Structures are given as C-alpha cells and as structure tokens.
Amino acid sequence: RAHTVRADFRIMQEGTESSAAIPSRTLTVPDGSVVEIEASGPAGDLRAYVPRNPVLAKLTLTLSAEGETLDSFAQRFGYRSFRVDGLVFNLNGNPVKLLGGFQHFPHNYYEGDDGITVSRDDRGGHALLDEIGKLHYKWVGLGWAQRWKKIRNTRFWDSIRKNAVESVWEFGSHPCIIGWGVSNESYHYAQFLTGGEGQKKHGELIYSIAQKIRDTFKYPMWCIADGDEDLGDRLDFTSFHYLNQS
C-alpha cells in the first residue's frame, strides 16, 4: 500500500535557526519504491560562504507519518554559488582569479602563505577544506589512457559516467568543491597507446563524462581535464602538466 509521508526542513547557522525557509512537503510513497523530491526556498538571513570567511550551515530533513518521526538526516553545506561565465569564474556573483596547485599537503593549507587558492588534492578530507575555505576540484573521471578493448567497451564508459554523477550527488554539498576533474593525463597519453584515432575517441568519451554531469544537474558546472589540455578543443579551459619553464 502507499504511505503518506511529511518532509520538514530546518536550517541552522552558527547555532541559530535561520530565517531561510524550505516549505514542508507531503508525499505519497508506494510500497517498495523510492521517491525523489526537489525542495527549495528563500535564503533568508543565510550568510554567504567565501574562502576568507567560510561560514557553514546545516540542513536537517525530518520524515514523519501520522505524527511519528520516521527518520532524520542532517547535512552541512555552504551558501554560495560558483559559475563559469565564458572564461570568467564568478563566486557569489563576483569575478575571482584562482591559483591552482597539486600535491598541496595539509600543512600548506592553514595560512595560505604559498598563495594557492584551489587544488585537486583533498588530503585531510572535504570537511577540513570546508572549514578553512580551501577550494577544491574533485576528480570523478578517468585516470589513465585505455587501449582499444576498453575504448570499445560501452559498459565501462557507462559505469564511469554513472560514478561521476553519483560522486556529484554525494559530494556536491561541500562548498569547498567548485569543479569536477573528468580525466588525468588520459587523453594526452592516448596517442602513444592507440594512435591519433584512439586519442580522438578518448576525447569524445571523456567529454561525455562532463556532458553527463551537466545534463543531469542542469547547471553550468566547471569541468576540467587534468593534464589533458582541453580534450582536443572540447572544454573551455586548458590544463597542462609539467610545463617547460626554461
């Protein structure tokens, strides 16, 4: 039989209940099924999250039926927006320039003396990065070049795309995460395994990971191909590794 369930939302920030209001919802859940809902509301007095003042908030969802609490779930988050407009990054509507780094260890995080503002590294965990305002792009894609057997394996690429989307669902509420890495030196080195034709196919398939993320969430998310340039003119941003500085 179907069950009638009420969903209530409460938002706290710095120990005080926020005026941000997400209206309660009543939904019908058939036996043995999963129901997804979308809920939104005005931000009220929520303070925005910025790296120099990384204030967090907590959303608690409570499910009840016939006046009895069935379950509850709490999730910390940061109230902020990060958008890519052309070639400009906008944080909370303001343009920002970022200095990226790799192998950026926790002892470098705290004071920020090296000037690094965004990194692929998540050593110490996302909760730490949230707390200290260190921005991060999370790797969710392909980590190496593949031979033709894997290139032609549609189930392999389906699983890569599915994993990428699930990772965004799981980690997307962390305000430190501003983008998603869809590859790491995969496209660049594909030419040595499969030639030019294989490299082209790599670019198409890796780009499909970014497309799947954007199509699922309907939001202009920043996707980067780490060390894979712009995936053969497919992405708006280029990433180089091991630049010759001589």
Coordinates of C-alpha atoms in Angstrom, one line a residue:
R1 CA 0.0 0.0 0.0
A2 CA 1.0 3.6 -0.4
H3 CA 2.4 5.6 2.6
T4 CA 1.8 9.3 3.2
V5 CA 5.0 11.0 4.5
R6 CA 5.7 14.5 5.6
A7 CA 9.1 16.1 5.0
D8 CA 10.1 19.0 7.2
F9 CA 13.2 21.1 6.7
R10 CA 15.2 23.1 9.3
I11 CA 18.3 25.3 8.6
M12 CA 20.8 26.3 11.3
Q13 CA 23.8 28.6 11.0
E14 CA 26.3 29.4 13.8
G15 CA 24.0 27.8 16.4
T16 CA 20.9 29.8 15.5
E17 CA 17.9 28.8 13.4
S18 CA 18.0 30.7 10.1
S19 CA 15.1 32.5 8.6
A20 CA 15.8 30.6 5.4
A21 CA 12.6 28.6 4.8
I22 CA 12.0 25.5 2.8
P23 CA 8.3 24.7 2.9
S24 CA 7.2 21.3 4.2
R25 CA 6.2 18.7 1.7
T26 CA 3.7 15.9 1.8
L27 CA 4.4 13.0 -0.5
T28 CA 3.0 9.6 -1.3
V29 CA 5.4 6.7 -1.3
P30 CA 4.2 3.4 -2.8
D31 CA 5.3 0.2 -1.1
G32 CA 8.8 -0.9 -2.1
S33 CA 9.6 2.2 -4.1
V34 CA 11.9 5.2 -3.9
V35 CA 10.6 8.7 -4.4
E36 CA 12.8 11.7 -5.2
I37 CA 11.7 15.3 -4.5
E38 CA 13.1 18.7 -5.1
A39 CA 12.6 21.4 -2.5
S40 CA 13.8 25.0 -2.4
G41 CA 13.0 28.2 -0.6
P42 CA 14.3 31.8 0.0
A43 CA 17.8 32.1 1.6
G44 CA 16.6 34.5 4.3
D45 CA 19.4 35.6 6.5
L46 CA 21.9 33.0 5.5
R47 CA 25.4 34.3 5.4
A48 CA 27.3 33.6 2.2
Y49 CA 30.3 31.2 2.2
V50 CA 33.6 32.8 0.9
P51 CA 37.2 31.4 1.4
R52 CA 38.1 34.3 3.8
N53 CA 35.0 33.7 5.8
P54 CA 34.0 30.1 5.3
V55 CA 30.8 30.1 7.4
L56 CA 28.8 26.9 7.2
A57 CA 25.2 26.0 7.8
K58 CA 23.3 22.8 8.5
L59 CA 20.1 21.5 6.9
T60 CA 18.1 18.8 8.8
L61 CA 15.4 16.8 7.0
T62 CA 12.9 15.0 9.1
L63 CA 10.4 12.5 7.8
S64 CA 7.3 11.7 9.7
A65 CA 4.0 9.9 9.3
E66 CA 0.8 10.2 11.4
G67 CA 2.7 12.4 13.9
E68 CA 5.6 9.9 14.4
T69 CA 9.2 10.6 13.3
L70 CA 10.4 8.0 10.9
D71 CA 13.9 9.3 10.1
S72 CA 16.0 12.4 10.0
F73 CA 19.2 13.4 8.2
A74 CA 21.5 16.4 8.7
Q75 CA 23.8 17.8 6.0
R76 CA 26.3 20.6 6.4
F77 CA 26.6 23.0 3.5
G78 CA 27.9 26.4 2.5
Y79 CA 25.6 29.0 1.0
R80 CA 27.5 30.0 -2.1
S81 CA 27.3 30.0 -5.9
F82 CA 30.2 29.2 -8.3
R83 CA 29.6 29.8 -12.0
V84 CA 31.6 29.8 -15.2
D85 CA 30.6 32.7 -17.4
G86 CA 32.6 32.4 -20.6
L87 CA 36.2 32.3 -19.3
V88 CA 35.4 34.0 -16.0
F89 CA 34.9 32.4 -12.7
N90 CA 32.2 34.0 -10.5
L91 CA 32.0 33.3 -6.8
N92 CA 28.7 34.6 -5.3
G93 CA 28.4 36.8 -8.4
N94 CA 31.8 38.3 -8.1
P95 CA 34.7 37.5 -10.6
V96 CA 37.6 35.7 -9.0
K97 CA 41.0 34.6 -10.1
L98 CA 42.4 31.3 -8.8
L99 CA 45.9 30.0 -8.4
G100 CA 45.9 26.2 -8.7
G101 CA 48.4 23.7 -7.2
F102 CA 48.9 20.0 -7.0
Q103 CA 50.4 17.8 -4.2
H104 CA 49.3 20.6 -1.9
F105 CA 49.6 19.0 1.5
P106 CA 47.6 19.8 4.7
H107 CA 50.5 21.7 6.4
N108 CA 50.3 24.2 3.5
Y109 CA 46.6 24.7 3.9
Y110 CA 46.2 26.7 7.0
E111 CA 47.9 30.0 6.5
G112 CA 47.8 30.1 2.7
D113 CA 51.3 31.6 2.5
D114 CA 52.0 30.0 -0.8
G115 CA 49.1 31.7 -2.5
I116 CA 47.4 28.5 -3.7
T117 CA 43.7 29.0 -3.7
V118 CA 42.4 25.8 -5.4
S119 CA 43.8 22.3 -5.6
R120 CA 43.0 18.8 -6.8
D121 CA 44.3 17.4 -3.5
D122 CA 41.8 16.6 -0.8
R123 CA 44.2 15.2 1.8
G124 CA 42.6 15.9 5.2
G125 CA 39.1 15.4 3.8
H126 CA 36.4 17.7 2.4
A127 CA 35.2 18.7 5.9
L128 CA 38.6 20.2 6.7
L129 CA 38.7 22.1 3.3
D130 CA 35.1 23.4 4.0
E131 CA 36.2 24.6 7.4
I132 CA 39.2 26.5 6.3
G133 CA 37.9 27.8 3.0
K134 CA 40.3 26.0 0.7
L135 CA 38.7 25.5 -2.7
H136 CA 39.0 22.1 -4.5
Y137 CA 38.0 20.4 -7.7
K138 CA 37.2 16.8 -7.2
W139 CA 38.4 14.1 -9.6
V140 CA 35.5 11.9 -10.7
G141 CA 36.5 10.6 -14.1
L142 CA 39.1 8.6 -15.9
G143 CA 42.7 8.3 -14.5
W144 CA 44.7 6.7 -17.4
A145 CA 44.7 6.1 -21.1
Q146 CA 42.9 3.0 -22.3
R147 CA 43.6 0.5 -25.1
W148 CA 41.1 -0.2 -27.8
K149 CA 39.4 -3.0 -25.9
K150 CA 38.4 -0.6 -23.2
I151 CA 37.6 2.2 -25.6
R152 CA 35.0 -0.1 -27.3
N153 CA 33.6 -1.3 -24.0
T154 CA 30.3 0.7 -23.7
R155 CA 29.6 -0.8 -20.2
F156 CA 32.9 0.5 -19.0
W157 CA 32.1 4.1 -20.1
D158 CA 28.6 3.8 -18.8
S159 CA 30.0 2.9 -15.3
I160 CA 32.4 5.8 -15.5
R161 CA 29.6 8.3 -16.3
K162 CA 27.4 6.8 -13.6
N163 CA 30.1 7.0 -11.0
A164 CA 30.8 10.7 -11.9
V165 CA 27.1 11.6 -11.4
E166 CA 26.9 9.7 -8.1
S167 CA 30.0 11.5 -6.9
V168 CA 28.5 14.8 -7.6
W169 CA 25.3 13.8 -5.7
E170 CA 27.5 12.6 -2.8
F171 CA 30.0 15.4 -2.5
G172 CA 28.2 18.4 -4.2
S173 CA 27.0 19.9 -0.9
H174 CA 30.6 20.6 0.1
P175 CA 31.2 24.3 -0.5
C176 CA 34.9 23.8 -1.0
I177 CA 34.2 21.8 -4.2
I178 CA 33.9 24.2 -7.1
G179 CA 34.6 21.8 -10.0
W180 CA 35.0 18.3 -11.3
G181 CA 38.0 16.6 -12.8
V182 CA 36.9 14.3 -15.6
S183 CA 40.4 12.9 -16.5
N184 CA 44.0 12.9 -15.6
E185 CA 46.6 12.6 -18.4
S186 CA 44.3 10.2 -20.2
Y187 CA 43.7 12.0 -23.4
H188 CA 47.3 13.3 -23.6
Y189 CA 48.9 9.9 -23.5
A190 CA 46.3 8.0 -25.5
Q191 CA 48.2 8.8 -28.7
F192 CA 51.0 6.5 -27.6
L193 CA 48.7 3.6 -26.9
T194 CA 46.1 3.9 -29.7
G195 CA 47.4 6.5 -32.2
G196 CA 45.6 9.6 -33.3
E197 CA 42.3 7.9 -34.0
G198 CA 42.3 6.4 -30.5
Q199 CA 43.2 9.7 -28.9
K200 CA 40.2 11.4 -30.7
K201 CA 37.9 8.7 -29.4
H202 CA 39.3 9.2 -25.9
G203 CA 38.5 12.9 -26.1
E204 CA 34.9 12.2 -27.2
L205 CA 34.3 9.6 -24.4
I206 CA 36.0 11.7 -21.6
Y207 CA 34.0 14.7 -22.7
S208 CA 30.8 12.6 -22.4
I209 CA 31.5 12.5 -18.6
A210 CA 31.3 16.3 -18.4
Q211 CA 28.2 16.3 -20.6
K212 CA 26.5 13.7 -18.4
I213 CA 27.2 15.8 -15.2
R214 CA 25.9 19.0 -16.8
D215 CA 22.9 17.3 -18.3
T216 CA 21.9 15.7 -15.0
F217 CA 22.2 18.8 -12.9
K218 CA 21.2 21.5 -15.4
Y219 CA 23.9 23.8 -14.1
P220 CA 27.0 25.2 -15.8
M221 CA 29.5 23.3 -13.7
W222 CA 33.2 23.7 -14.2
C223 CA 34.8 20.5 -15.6
I224 CA 38.5 20.2 -16.2
A225 CA 40.6 17.5 -17.8
D226 CA 43.7 17.4 -15.6
G227 CA 46.9 17.4 -17.8
D228 CA 44.8 16.7 -20.8
E229 CA 44.8 20.2 -22.2
D230 CA 41.2 21.0 -23.4
L231 CA 40.4 17.5 -24.7
G232 CA 41.0 18.5 -28.3
D233 CA 39.1 21.8 -28.2
R234 CA 36.2 20.3 -26.3
L235 CA 36.4 22.1 -23.0
D236 CA 36.6 25.8 -22.4
F237 CA 39.6 25.5 -20.0
T238 CA 43.0 24.1 -20.6
S239 CA 45.1 22.1 -18.1
F240 CA 48.8 21.5 -18.7
H241 CA 51.2 19.3 -16.6
Y242 CA 55.0 19.6 -16.4
L243 CA 55.4 22.8 -18.3
N244 CA 58.9 23.5 -19.6
Q245 CA 59.9 26.7 -17.8
S246 CA 63.3 27.1 -19.5

